[in-house]
Amino acid sequence: MSTAAKTPISPVLPTYARADISFERGEGAWLIASNGDRYLDFGAGVAVNALGHAHPKLIEALTGQAQKVWHVSNLYQVEGQTKLAEKLISLTFADTVFFTNSGAEALEASIKMARKYHAASGNPERYELITFEGAFHGRTLATIAAGGQEKYLDGFGPRMPGFVQVPLNDIEAVKAAIGDNTAGFLIEPIQGEGGIREASKDFIKALRKLADEHGLLLVFDEVQSGVGRTGHLFAYMDLGVVPDIMASAKGIGGGFPLGACLATAEAAKGMTPGTHGSTYGGNPLAMAVGNAVIDEVAQPEFLEHVRRVAGRLTQGLSMLADEYPDVIETVRGRGLFLGLKCKAPNTDIQKALMAKGLLTVAAGDNVVRLLPPLIISEDEAADAVSRIESVCAALSQSREGDASGAAAT
């Protein structure tokens, strides 16, 4: 292809519809724009900034490690990896951990591990994972195929094979989809990008039972729901079910790129030297931050704080849904992993909230996600409800005006 006539394009590849705002610094749950405007951050970098902005313990951990060694590769022992892996093992179902740079990589490792498990068991034909409508597992070729959403698959060639998708919470559809090639189930306990849609406890328990009956693996995607987001260290801990493999990311790095694939020893038995790797995954800087995050979030009093503030926030939002049913259809989610199912277009509401100094994240199914840092105070939760109420009142009044105008004509 000739490069003689250049097509105009922005310096940064224009794959994001970015808001026209940049931030200069952050303080706890607040972001300060370059023009000095302050925003209450209920997006937290899409559920990443679990401890908010400029948390002193994370600054100490990162700057302390930065003065020692930044990167050595996985050709050598990385002390921080062992420490963080041992902490995660002691706190979860897992026997072993593989560290990555992102959630998509953690999912890739999970998918490869599930396939390799069956190959190592003498059943290489078992490579298909059953996934669920509305899912989002990342942006790599394998994870967009796993998510199955056409808007992410369109234009990227043949869909990677190995994924069969069925409706969420439909156990009969799951049973019908199980075949000779099935390796297991891949599910988000709570879909984030899909619109804060929950898998029911009964459905999750039924998946576990089917996995055990058919010799399949249960793989959880807790990239967004994990690390305290639901008021439990991981969402599965409130379901009465444990997975065989679990992907984690976002909150585990507190803003530093970090992901992890956790697994039982049995599920990981095929992952021998040379089967998988990462140049940067688990580097000393990421491990220093990850250890500091887990030390903070895993404390029982921290998780109790999340549940208490989440209760107040959910109560306030539910009152708004009752007061403005023409704007908010319902409130979804658990802990500080919440969504407003909207009547008005969610992107309009998101923009209106930003104009009121509240940052949120749009999601599928016309939902606005509320993903504040887990450190928010009850006063900050009440502040957010007040800003949302202001937007609801204005939109409700506008919609009433539109309805009156239509009736008059």
PDB file of C-alpha atoms in Angstrom, residues 49-52 55 57 227-233 251 292-310 336 372-376:
ATOM      1  CA  ASN A  49      -8.776   2.669  41.239  1.00  0.00           C
ATOM      2  CA  ALA A  50      -9.930   0.553  44.176  1.00  0.00           C
ATOM      3  CA  LEU A  51      -8.080   2.743  46.675  1.00  0.00           C
ATOM      4  CA  GLY A  52      -8.811   6.001  44.879  1.00  0.00           C
ATOM      5  CA  HIS A  55      -3.272   6.640  48.009  1.00  0.00           C
ATOM      6  CA  LYS A  57       0.383   3.335  50.749  1.00  0.00           C
ATOM      7  CA  VAL A 227     -10.952  -7.251  44.775  1.00  0.00           C
ATOM      8  CA  GLY A 228     -13.617  -5.926  47.136  1.00  0.00           C
ATOM      9  CA  ARG A 229     -15.936  -4.435  44.517  1.00  0.00           C
ATOM     10  CA  THR A 230     -19.025  -6.351  45.742  1.00  0.00           C
ATOM     11  CA  GLY A 231     -18.171  -6.006  49.432  1.00  0.00           C
ATOM     12  CA  HIS A 232     -16.487  -9.412  49.396  1.00  0.00           C
ATOM     13  CA  LEU A 233     -12.888  -9.970  48.345  1.00  0.00           C
ATOM     14  CA  GLY A 251      -8.791  -3.360  41.160  1.00  0.00           C
ATOM     15  CA  ALA A 292      -0.093  -3.124  48.900  1.00  0.00           C
ATOM     16  CA  VAL A 293      -3.599  -3.248  47.398  1.00  0.00           C
ATOM     17  CA  ILE A 294      -4.351  -6.740  48.686  1.00  0.00           C
ATOM     18  CA  ASP A 295      -2.933  -5.924  52.142  1.00  0.00           C
ATOM     19  CA  GLU A 296      -5.456  -3.078  52.355  1.00  0.00           C
ATOM     20  CA  VAL A 297      -8.547  -4.520  50.647  1.00  0.00           C
ATOM     21  CA  ALA A 298      -8.414  -7.948  52.292  1.00  0.00           C
ATOM     22  CA  GLN A 299      -8.793  -6.476  55.782  1.00  0.00           C
ATOM     23  CA  PRO A 300     -12.231  -7.388  57.208  1.00  0.00           C
ATOM     24  CA  GLU A 301     -12.848  -3.797  58.350  1.00  0.00           C
ATOM     25  CA  PHE A 302     -12.154  -2.506  54.836  1.00  0.00           C
ATOM     26  CA  LEU A 303     -14.710  -4.875  53.288  1.00  0.00           C
ATOM     27  CA  GLU A 304     -17.177  -3.973  56.035  1.00  0.00           C
ATOM     28  CA  HIS A 305     -16.694  -0.313  55.072  1.00  0.00           C
ATOM     29  CA  VAL A 306     -17.489  -1.168  51.443  1.00  0.00           C
ATOM     30  CA  ARG A 307     -20.689  -2.974  52.437  1.00  0.00           C
ATOM     31  CA  ARG A 308     -21.787  -0.165  54.770  1.00  0.00           C
ATOM     32  CA  VAL A 309     -21.244   2.647  52.244  1.00  0.00           C
ATOM     33  CA  ALA A 310     -22.735   0.521  49.465  1.00  0.00           C
ATOM     34  CA  LEU A 336     -20.050  -0.702  44.930  1.00  0.00           C
ATOM     35  CA  PRO A 372     -16.553   4.526  42.827  1.00  0.00           C
ATOM     36  CA  PRO A 373     -13.257   3.931  44.581  1.00  0.00           C
ATOM     37  CA  LEU A 374     -13.866   1.544  47.477  1.00  0.00           C
ATOM     38  CA  ILE A 375     -12.579   4.161  49.912  1.00  0.00           C
ATOM     39  CA  ILE A 376     -15.460   6.609  49.390  1.00  0.00           C
TER      40      ILE A 376
END
